[in-house]
Amino acid sequence: MSGQSFRLVSGGLVDRDRALNFSFDGKPYRGFAGDTLASALLANGVRLVGRSFKYHRPRGVLSAGPEEPNALVELRSGARREPNTRATVTELFDGLDAASQNRWPSLVFDLLSLNGLVSPALVAGFYYKTFMWPAAFWEKLYEPLIRRAAGLGRAAGLEDPDHYEKAFAFCDLLVIGGGPAGLAAALAAGRSGARVILCDEDFCLGGRLLAEKREIDGKPAAEWLAATLAELENLPEVRIMSRTTVFGLYDHGIYGAVERVGDHLPEPAPHQPRQRGWRIHARRAILAAGALERPIVFPGNDVPGVMLAGAARTYVNRYGVLPGRETVLFTAGDDGWATARDIAAAGGKVAAIVDARGEADPARKALADKLGARLFAGGVIEGTRGGRQLDGVTIRDASGATMALACDLLAVSNGWNPTLHLTSHQNGKAVWDEALQCFVPGTLPAGLAVAGSAAGHFTLGQALEDGARLGGEAAAEAGLKPAAAGPVPMTDPEATALQPIWRVKGAKGKAFVDYQNDVTDKDVELAAREGFRPVEHLKRYTTLGMATDQGKTSNLSGLAIMAEQTGKTIPQTGTTTFRPPYTPVAIGALAGHHRGKEFRPVRLAPTHDWSKEQGAVFVEAGQWLRAQYYPKPGENDWLTTVNREVQAVRAGVGLCDVSTLGKIDIQGADAAEFLERVYINGWKALPVGKARYGLMLREDGFVMDDGTTSRLGDSHFLMTTTTANAGKVMQHLEFCHQVLWPELDIRMVSVSEQWAQVAVAGPRARETLRAVVDPAHDISNEAFPYLAARAVTVGGGIPARLFRISFSGELAYELAVAADHGDAMMRALMRAGQPFGITPYGTEALGVMRIEKGHVAGNELNGQTTPRDLGLGKMMSAKKDYLGRLMAGRQALIEKDRPSFVGFRPVDPTQRLRAGAHFIGIGKADIMENDEGYMTSVAYSPHLNHWMGLGLIKGGAARIGERVRAYDPVRNGDIVVEICSPVFVDPEGARLHG
Amino acid sequence: MRITCPHCGARDAQEFTYLGAADLKRPDGMAATEAAMTDYVYQRENPAGTHRELWYHGAGCHAWLVVTRDTRNHAIAAVEAAKSRKTGAAA
Amino acid sequence: MRYSAFSLLAQAFRGHKGWTPAWRDPEPKAEYDVIIIGGGGHGLATAHYLASRHDITNVAVLEKGYLGSGNVGRNTTIIRSNYLLPGNTPFYELSMKLWEGLEQDLNYNAMVSQRGVINLYHSDAQRDAFARRGNAMRLAGVDSELLGQEQVRAMLPYLDYDNARFPVQGGLLQRRGGSARHDAVAWGYARAADSRGVDMLQNCEVTGITMVGGRAVGVETSRGPIRAKKIAMAVAGNSGRVAAMAGLRLPIETHVLQAFVSEGLKPLIDTVVTFGAGHFYISQSDKGGLVFGGDIDGYNSYAQRGNLPVIEDVMESAMALWPGLGRVRMLRHWGGVMDMSMDGSPIIDTTPVDGLYLNSGWCYGGFKATPASGFCFAHLIATGEPHPVAAAYRLDRFATGRLIDEKGAGAQPNLH
């Protein structure tokens, strides 16, 4: 096991008493609790951690945060493997295993680094200019090579073994970021009693306070931090969520967040999700997300050992790790000097400070002397040495002279960019601040304020002041009396002067703008030369900013170089649009538990358990699970079972749960008038106690739905809808009433789930019912004829409704009771029907019988058919207005050759029909112009002993007796069928009335 | 989005179903012409800006609501029940 | 200059200093024969085909932002011609044929990749509906195969077959379907049109249409007025706005559709797959990102961004279809605004305003249509007659009832 040779003997926030074992590329290492994978690797002297996307150049840790472009690893293994995981934000845990990615065969010897040799040809957009000849080679040769070489890590590809969940929260104030600004904001609002949620992506709160040696009110900042956290934890309305990234801002104050519940553990704790996706509804929010440091573009700026200066400071101060033994600082401002100071204070050697600004002031000179560092004021770094690790740098001093200097860490400081991403999620444009030399938030989304560095207020004092002020305002906004605000804490002085340099010119070698996508300054120049000058063209053409870091470290440099090329300013060149999410979010976290069987809710019929007992096979019908058929022992294929069920109904009696049909109770003085307007047929004359088949259209004239509606009283109707359209029809009727005709005196309510309803069908149906319906109710043929619909009682006074309606064409009833009694009703009917051989049947037999009777159903009511198409034109009343009346009469919809509804039978009765076959004339070519229609539904009729079909064909009923081909090449079918009446069984309807 | 239902209070827009423009007037009755009906069914103002539109609170009170919303930024200016609407062309 | 492996190598030795702009940046002329409003895929393709097929080159493409800033750069890059209805299938098949020859036509590699498009089905009824579609495709000369579960499992072994709420029963496959590099399509058309003399006018927003005696004779723009003999609109997403400038209302609503890309991954999925029990489709780009999408948000919007309910719905479908995606991270999501037409099909037609031509209503199927849309629109503009394969895309079909409603959803745009 390697020692932690770069770990400082003391200092930092890691727990040296808790050593953690981990491995990288199979090699064991040790770190401490409180480390990230990156800090632990650096502590162990591991510099080379990844290979770049295109040229496969060696890369090391650049940052200490979510902006990391280089240190991406495959974390964990097997089904839990997570590619492209940023080592800089991966909390170390015992047993962590990680591997480098996008290299072969190994990180140290990566064959694809040969790409570097041909890199002169692999410029931005090279692939648009070649690989065009011969055309067939693209899919076969070029593209597979490109695909294999591209991509980063390998996804597990296996079912994710962990769970996810969704959660919702509401608050007066959401504080995004737990650094000084965010803590001050939470404190100010929390003290007033506001409901506050404070989120931070880190596992420790404190933000930059964790990484800096600062003083607040004359004491180490850590003391202020501890006191603040202690107070916040004691405020009952304040909720602190660490390890939680607010990734997106959506309309009306809704924030998306992901909480990493178990990512810092080898596996999530029992009964805990890996991650939780949050939808946070916030009255107000304060973005206190800090800032991200900017690199400098210079040749060789990607060698492992080149690191952002602020990150170097983080590793020293927070993690107790010296990221290099011999440091050179390359800075464009005051902030970098703090890194030199802290490294020296921790015992590191600072060999040189290259401050690109001109003549240094005496104080800086004195500090350099004190640190023992050579100072190059007005100098730049124009090259680096080293392959897999930095060996040294070439410095060009103010006079233009160059010299080489050995070092193993180059800390780069070029100022900071406010982390303003969320402010642009609603198309807000950031604005350029010339004084600060960075983009700052522009127009803010409603309800969002920005505090501290995220607003470009880079000092600790400003952060604390912003937070306190905005937190207090948010509390006042929520109607709370602000708590007495104490004085804003005093902080030690800090210097923030800056003259950023976007790139070092006049030097040779690849200078990277976007590390992850290997975009160089030359690529930006090429884009400018070829006219890809708008910032979006620049991004899309060079892929700048399109990698997993979304350009957090590269966008501004790219813009600046483009500005330089075109002679414009940065703001004239453009701003970059930050799209959500702020950092990438696991798909699982946004899906929650909606996967596998729990993808969508399951609705069960009231008789589901009973059907299960009967051995039913179930089928998904939308969200419903319906009994499809009830196989008996010895029945080995579904058709045998279905044939038996159909024959049992036609010969005796059968039972089928139809509770899934929509039921809408409509009452009011204008109820009949209302039905007149929504159905194509008449309703005013329907007597009380009778049911009628109704057909309703969409306003565009196509059929929307059908069903029977019963008149239970003068002003009381019960409508049924198809299962699939139950919700849609309810919504439609509410629309008709509330929006079209609010003057109508009606009320309606869905009672679909209140009633269990069972079809009792077959010649013995009445006898069966007789034993269930209480004797007081006369259900004889005379007293209860076809289409009768009345309230009855069953089982000794239990309220029920009985409808004499039939989908099967048999003597049939539907009996309805309260849903809770559905199971008992089913069992009672089964007992009652036993002498007649009562047989439960499922949706398949139901379908067979409806096809035998030529009833239309879902396959025919597909939104593309009119009543005329379906042979139901006669139902269209000419005496009244109804929805869809005018549109159904449009020219093209009443043309004679529009396909219309008929039946089909195979000329060779042994042949099987299939729905979806098209009709083509015999002897005609298989071309679109000869397409005459298609088969909508098919079934095997045990009554006819052959397959039968329903369908739509040009000319329709006028062609009965003609033969055509049912063309079905996708199933190798092409058979001759005869056009026939769609009613295959009992065309006179005698059985209905029996 | 959040929609403040006059009956139920502020709710996530996920509880609602969208239909479309709120101020279309159906040409009712036997005298209506096919041309007028075609216009009603198919033609839309489709403004980039203030849009009065119908939403159905299907997961709540089942009310159809007229929501006044800016289609450029989704800001909602007003919500009222369609049945008792006081504003707009169809009032 | 011509692009080839040779020219690339030659430039590599010169530090790529010799490349010239892909298109000129000209000042607007006072008048053109044809003005195309909209520098997206369809507008640029129209310009290319006007110049290359009809020899009409005194043409300007007016773009309010940068070329390709509309939906051509915001889609999920799928190309296919697996349509059901006779009004659509031949049109999309023409488009597929143009895709197949695009690189050679444009001298630009748009990475057209025929890796196959498979639509999954999860019920008998859905299977039969797909059979109907597959058969219709065969009748129109389009390749289609109806696969059973085992065939799908062999192609897509990683899907959830054993624990799914809506088990995959099979799929409808079009092998010639696939994807293309969306930005490159816009750039390729722009460069090709420019090389024949078409002016690309970027940052040129049309603010008004100049009418004389009921005829459109020019446009007002942010770069000054420009006259034209013919004015062609190709501004899907914004058709309502531009049509209003000529006093027209359209059978269109503007809606937002979101799309998503994951972090770059090594090859994981080789075809385009659509889920049949939810709104979800997915493919993998050559760069390695999984590109996926779902349903439109469902409300009128010009905001080019959507909301969490649909985002979560898409992720739920992703996990339901493919539970191995749980740890894959979504890198970016964005929205584009769509012309959602009243029957879900496009409009390529003349308008009641003389001199004004309309190309609109692409719903969320516009990308795959780009070549044929440009081809047929150019034909209409040049000849005054609709191209035979686009003859059904007339504006009067809503009045006559000759609708092209693939889904049978009716006159409600957000259901298409």
PDB file of N, CA and C in Angstrom, chain C residues 307-350:
ATOM      1  N   ASN C 307     -40.806  22.225 -18.572  1.00  0.00           N
ATOM      2  CA  ASN C 307     -40.893  22.078 -17.122  1.00  0.00           C
ATOM      3  C   ASN C 307     -40.683  20.643 -16.653  1.00  0.00           C
ATOM      4  N   LEU C 308     -40.586  20.513 -15.325  1.00  0.00           N
ATOM      5  CA  LEU C 308     -40.196  19.239 -14.724  1.00  0.00           C
ATOM      6  C   LEU C 308     -41.162  18.077 -14.946  1.00  0.00           C
ATOM      7  N   PRO C 309     -42.493  18.292 -14.946  1.00  0.00           N
ATOM      8  CA  PRO C 309     -43.356  17.114 -15.097  1.00  0.00           C
ATOM      9  C   PRO C 309     -43.023  16.293 -16.344  1.00  0.00           C
ATOM     10  N   VAL C 310     -42.792  16.975 -17.449  1.00  0.00           N
ATOM     11  CA  VAL C 310     -42.471  16.228 -18.671  1.00  0.00           C
ATOM     12  C   VAL C 310     -41.064  15.635 -18.584  1.00  0.00           C
ATOM     13  N   ILE C 311     -40.157  16.368 -17.991  1.00  0.00           N
ATOM     14  CA  ILE C 311     -38.791  15.840 -17.823  1.00  0.00           C
ATOM     15  C   ILE C 311     -38.855  14.534 -17.025  1.00  0.00           C
ATOM     16  N   GLU C 312     -39.598  14.559 -15.935  1.00  0.00           N
ATOM     17  CA  GLU C 312     -39.689  13.356 -15.105  1.00  0.00           C
ATOM     18  C   GLU C 312     -40.414  12.240 -15.855  1.00  0.00           C
ATOM     19  N   ASP C 313     -41.418  12.602 -16.608  1.00  0.00           N
ATOM     20  CA  ASP C 313     -42.152  11.600 -17.381  1.00  0.00           C
ATOM     21  C   ASP C 313     -41.211  10.897 -18.368  1.00  0.00           C
ATOM     22  N   VAL C 314     -40.357  11.667 -18.995  1.00  0.00           N
ATOM     23  CA  VAL C 314     -39.408  11.092 -19.953  1.00  0.00           C
ATOM     24  C   VAL C 314     -38.448  10.141 -19.230  1.00  0.00           C
ATOM     25  N   MET C 315     -37.968  10.560 -18.066  1.00  0.00           N
ATOM     26  CA  MET C 315     -37.011   9.718 -17.331  1.00  0.00           C
ATOM     27  C   MET C 315     -37.692   8.437 -16.831  1.00  0.00           C
ATOM     28  N   GLU C 316     -38.963   8.562 -16.457  1.00  0.00           N
ATOM     29  CA  GLU C 316     -39.699   7.374 -16.013  1.00  0.00           C
ATOM     30  C   GLU C 316     -39.818   6.374 -17.147  1.00  0.00           C
ATOM     31  N   SER C 317     -40.142   6.873 -18.320  1.00  0.00           N
ATOM     32  CA  SER C 317     -40.236   5.979 -19.467  1.00  0.00           C
ATOM     33  C   SER C 317     -38.875   5.363 -19.779  1.00  0.00           C
ATOM     34  N   ALA C 318     -37.835   6.174 -19.636  1.00  0.00           N
ATOM     35  CA  ALA C 318     -36.485   5.660 -19.890  1.00  0.00           C
ATOM     36  C   ALA C 318     -36.198   4.476 -18.977  1.00  0.00           C
ATOM     37  N   MET C 319     -36.510   4.651 -17.705  1.00  0.00           N
ATOM     38  CA  MET C 319     -36.213   3.590 -16.735  1.00  0.00           C
ATOM     39  C   MET C 319     -37.125   2.388 -16.921  1.00  0.00           C
ATOM     40  N   ALA C 320     -38.361   2.651 -17.334  1.00  0.00           N
ATOM     41  CA  ALA C 320     -39.295   1.545 -17.544  1.00  0.00           C
ATOM     42  C   ALA C 320     -38.825   0.686 -18.713  1.00  0.00           C
ATOM     43  N   LEU C 321     -38.294   1.354 -19.718  1.00  0.00           N
ATOM     44  CA  LEU C 321     -37.864   0.625 -20.905  1.00  0.00           C
ATOM     45  C   LEU C 321     -36.523  -0.042 -20.670  1.00  0.00           C
ATOM     46  N   TRP C 322     -35.652   0.659 -19.966  1.00  0.00           N
ATOM     47  CA  TRP C 322     -34.256   0.253 -19.930  1.00  0.00           C
ATOM     48  C   TRP C 322     -33.697   0.575 -18.541  1.00  0.00           C
ATOM     49  N   PRO C 323     -33.881  -0.331 -17.583  1.00  0.00           N
ATOM     50  CA  PRO C 323     -33.516  -0.033 -16.193  1.00  0.00           C
ATOM     51  C   PRO C 323     -32.017   0.149 -15.986  1.00  0.00           C
ATOM     52  N   GLY C 324     -31.229  -0.159 -17.016  1.00  0.00           N
ATOM     53  CA  GLY C 324     -29.790   0.059 -16.917  1.00  0.00           C
ATOM     54  C   GLY C 324     -29.392   1.515 -17.082  1.00  0.00           C
ATOM     55  N   LEU C 325     -30.362   2.384 -17.333  1.00  0.00           N
ATOM     56  CA  LEU C 325     -30.036   3.801 -17.534  1.00  0.00           C
ATOM     57  C   LEU C 325     -29.978   4.586 -16.228  1.00  0.00           C
ATOM     58  N   GLY C 326     -30.296   3.924 -15.105  1.00  0.00           N
ATOM     59  CA  GLY C 326     -30.453   4.651 -13.846  1.00  0.00           C
ATOM     60  C   GLY C 326     -29.265   5.515 -13.474  1.00  0.00           C
ATOM     61  N   ARG C 327     -28.078   4.992 -13.711  1.00  0.00           N
ATOM     62  CA  ARG C 327     -26.885   5.715 -13.271  1.00  0.00           C
ATOM     63  C   ARG C 327     -26.288   6.574 -14.379  1.00  0.00           C
ATOM     64  N   VAL C 328     -26.880   6.494 -15.557  1.00  0.00           N
ATOM     65  CA  VAL C 328     -26.443   7.379 -16.646  1.00  0.00           C
ATOM     66  C   VAL C 328     -26.960   8.776 -16.335  1.00  0.00           C
ATOM     67  N   ARG C 329     -26.121   9.760 -16.548  1.00  0.00           N
ATOM     68  CA  ARG C 329     -26.533  11.111 -16.159  1.00  0.00           C
ATOM     69  C   ARG C 329     -26.993  11.934 -17.355  1.00  0.00           C
ATOM     70  N   MET C 330     -28.081  12.619 -17.134  1.00  0.00           N
ATOM     71  CA  MET C 330     -28.573  13.580 -18.119  1.00  0.00           C
ATOM     72  C   MET C 330     -27.693  14.818 -18.023  1.00  0.00           C
ATOM     73  N   LEU C 331     -27.126  15.175 -19.158  1.00  0.00           N
ATOM     74  CA  LEU C 331     -26.154  16.278 -19.171  1.00  0.00           C
ATOM     75  C   LEU C 331     -26.833  17.624 -19.408  1.00  0.00           C
ATOM     76  N   ARG C 332     -27.829  17.596 -20.275  1.00  0.00           N
ATOM     77  CA  ARG C 332     -28.380  18.873 -20.713  1.00  0.00           C
ATOM     78  C   ARG C 332     -29.801  18.633 -21.170  1.00  0.00           C
ATOM     79  N   HIS C 333     -30.674  19.557 -20.891  1.00  0.00           N
ATOM     80  CA  HIS C 333     -31.978  19.497 -21.548  1.00  0.00           C
ATOM     81  C   HIS C 333     -32.355  20.877 -22.035  1.00  0.00           C
ATOM     82  N   TRP C 334     -33.143  20.895 -23.081  1.00  0.00           N
ATOM     83  CA  TRP C 334     -33.465  22.159 -23.720  1.00  0.00           C
ATOM     84  C   TRP C 334     -34.833  22.031 -24.376  1.00  0.00           C
ATOM     85  N   GLY C 335     -35.334  23.131 -24.868  1.00  0.00           N
ATOM     86  CA  GLY C 335     -36.636  23.082 -25.517  1.00  0.00           C
ATOM     87  C   GLY C 335     -36.594  23.781 -26.860  1.00  0.00           C
ATOM     88  N   GLY C 336     -37.411  23.287 -27.759  1.00  0.00           N
ATOM     89  CA  GLY C 336     -37.592  23.975 -29.028  1.00  0.00           C
ATOM     90  C   GLY C 336     -39.077  24.255 -29.188  1.00  0.00           C
ATOM     91  N   VAL C 337     -39.416  25.251 -29.978  1.00  0.00           N
ATOM     92  CA  VAL C 337     -40.838  25.516 -30.172  1.00  0.00           C
ATOM     93  C   VAL C 337     -41.288  24.974 -31.527  1.00  0.00           C
ATOM     94  N   MET C 338     -42.431  24.301 -31.476  1.00  0.00           N
ATOM     95  CA  MET C 338     -42.920  23.539 -32.615  1.00  0.00           C
ATOM     96  C   MET C 338     -44.191  24.183 -33.165  1.00  0.00           C
ATOM     97  N   ASP C 339     -44.328  24.130 -34.472  1.00  0.00           N
ATOM     98  CA  ASP C 339     -45.617  24.393 -35.114  1.00  0.00           C
ATOM     99  C   ASP C 339     -46.458  23.142 -34.965  1.00  0.00           C
ATOM    100  N   MET C 340     -47.353  23.104 -33.995  1.00  0.00           N
ATOM    101  CA  MET C 340     -48.212  21.925 -33.879  1.00  0.00           C
ATOM    102  C   MET C 340     -49.475  22.194 -34.693  1.00  0.00           C
ATOM    103  N   SER C 341     -49.632  21.447 -35.765  1.00  0.00           N
ATOM    104  CA  SER C 341     -50.777  21.698 -36.625  1.00  0.00           C
ATOM    105  C   SER C 341     -51.991  20.933 -36.121  1.00  0.00           C
ATOM    106  N   MET C 342     -53.125  21.243 -36.703  1.00  0.00           N
ATOM    107  CA  MET C 342     -54.387  20.710 -36.202  1.00  0.00           C
ATOM    108  C   MET C 342     -54.610  19.242 -36.567  1.00  0.00           C
ATOM    109  N   ASP C 343     -53.887  18.726 -37.536  1.00  0.00           N
ATOM    110  CA  ASP C 343     -54.011  17.292 -37.797  1.00  0.00           C
ATOM    111  C   ASP C 343     -52.668  16.573 -37.670  1.00  0.00           C
ATOM    112  N   GLY C 344     -51.685  17.298 -37.171  1.00  0.00           N
ATOM    113  CA  GLY C 344     -50.395  16.659 -36.946  1.00  0.00           C
ATOM    114  C   GLY C 344     -49.534  16.551 -38.182  1.00  0.00           C
ATOM    115  N   SER C 345     -49.968  17.119 -39.280  1.00  0.00           N
ATOM    116  CA  SER C 345     -49.195  17.044 -40.516  1.00  0.00           C
ATOM    117  C   SER C 345     -48.870  18.450 -41.018  1.00  0.00           C
ATOM    118  N   PRO C 346     -47.860  18.548 -41.875  1.00  0.00           N
ATOM    119  CA  PRO C 346     -47.368  19.865 -42.278  1.00  0.00           C
ATOM    120  C   PRO C 346     -48.197  20.532 -43.370  1.00  0.00           C
ATOM    121  N   ILE C 347     -47.828  21.741 -43.655  1.00  0.00           N
ATOM    122  CA  ILE C 347     -48.459  22.525 -44.723  1.00  0.00           C
ATOM    123  C   ILE C 347     -47.339  23.059 -45.621  1.00  0.00           C
ATOM    124  N   ILE C 348     -47.422  22.741 -46.904  1.00  0.00           N
ATOM    125  CA  ILE C 348     -46.532  23.363 -47.901  1.00  0.00           C
ATOM    126  C   ILE C 348     -47.454  23.863 -48.993  1.00  0.00           C
ATOM    127  N   ASP C 349     -47.665  25.164 -49.065  1.00  0.00           N
ATOM    128  CA  ASP C 349     -48.726  25.636 -49.954  1.00  0.00           C
ATOM    129  C   ASP C 349     -48.550  27.117 -50.251  1.00  0.00           C
ATOM    130  N   THR C 350     -49.283  27.554 -51.236  1.00  0.00           N
ATOM    131  CA  THR C 350     -49.460  28.981 -51.440  1.00  0.00           C
ATOM    132  C   THR C 350     -50.425  29.465 -50.364  1.00  0.00           C
TER     133      THR C 350
END
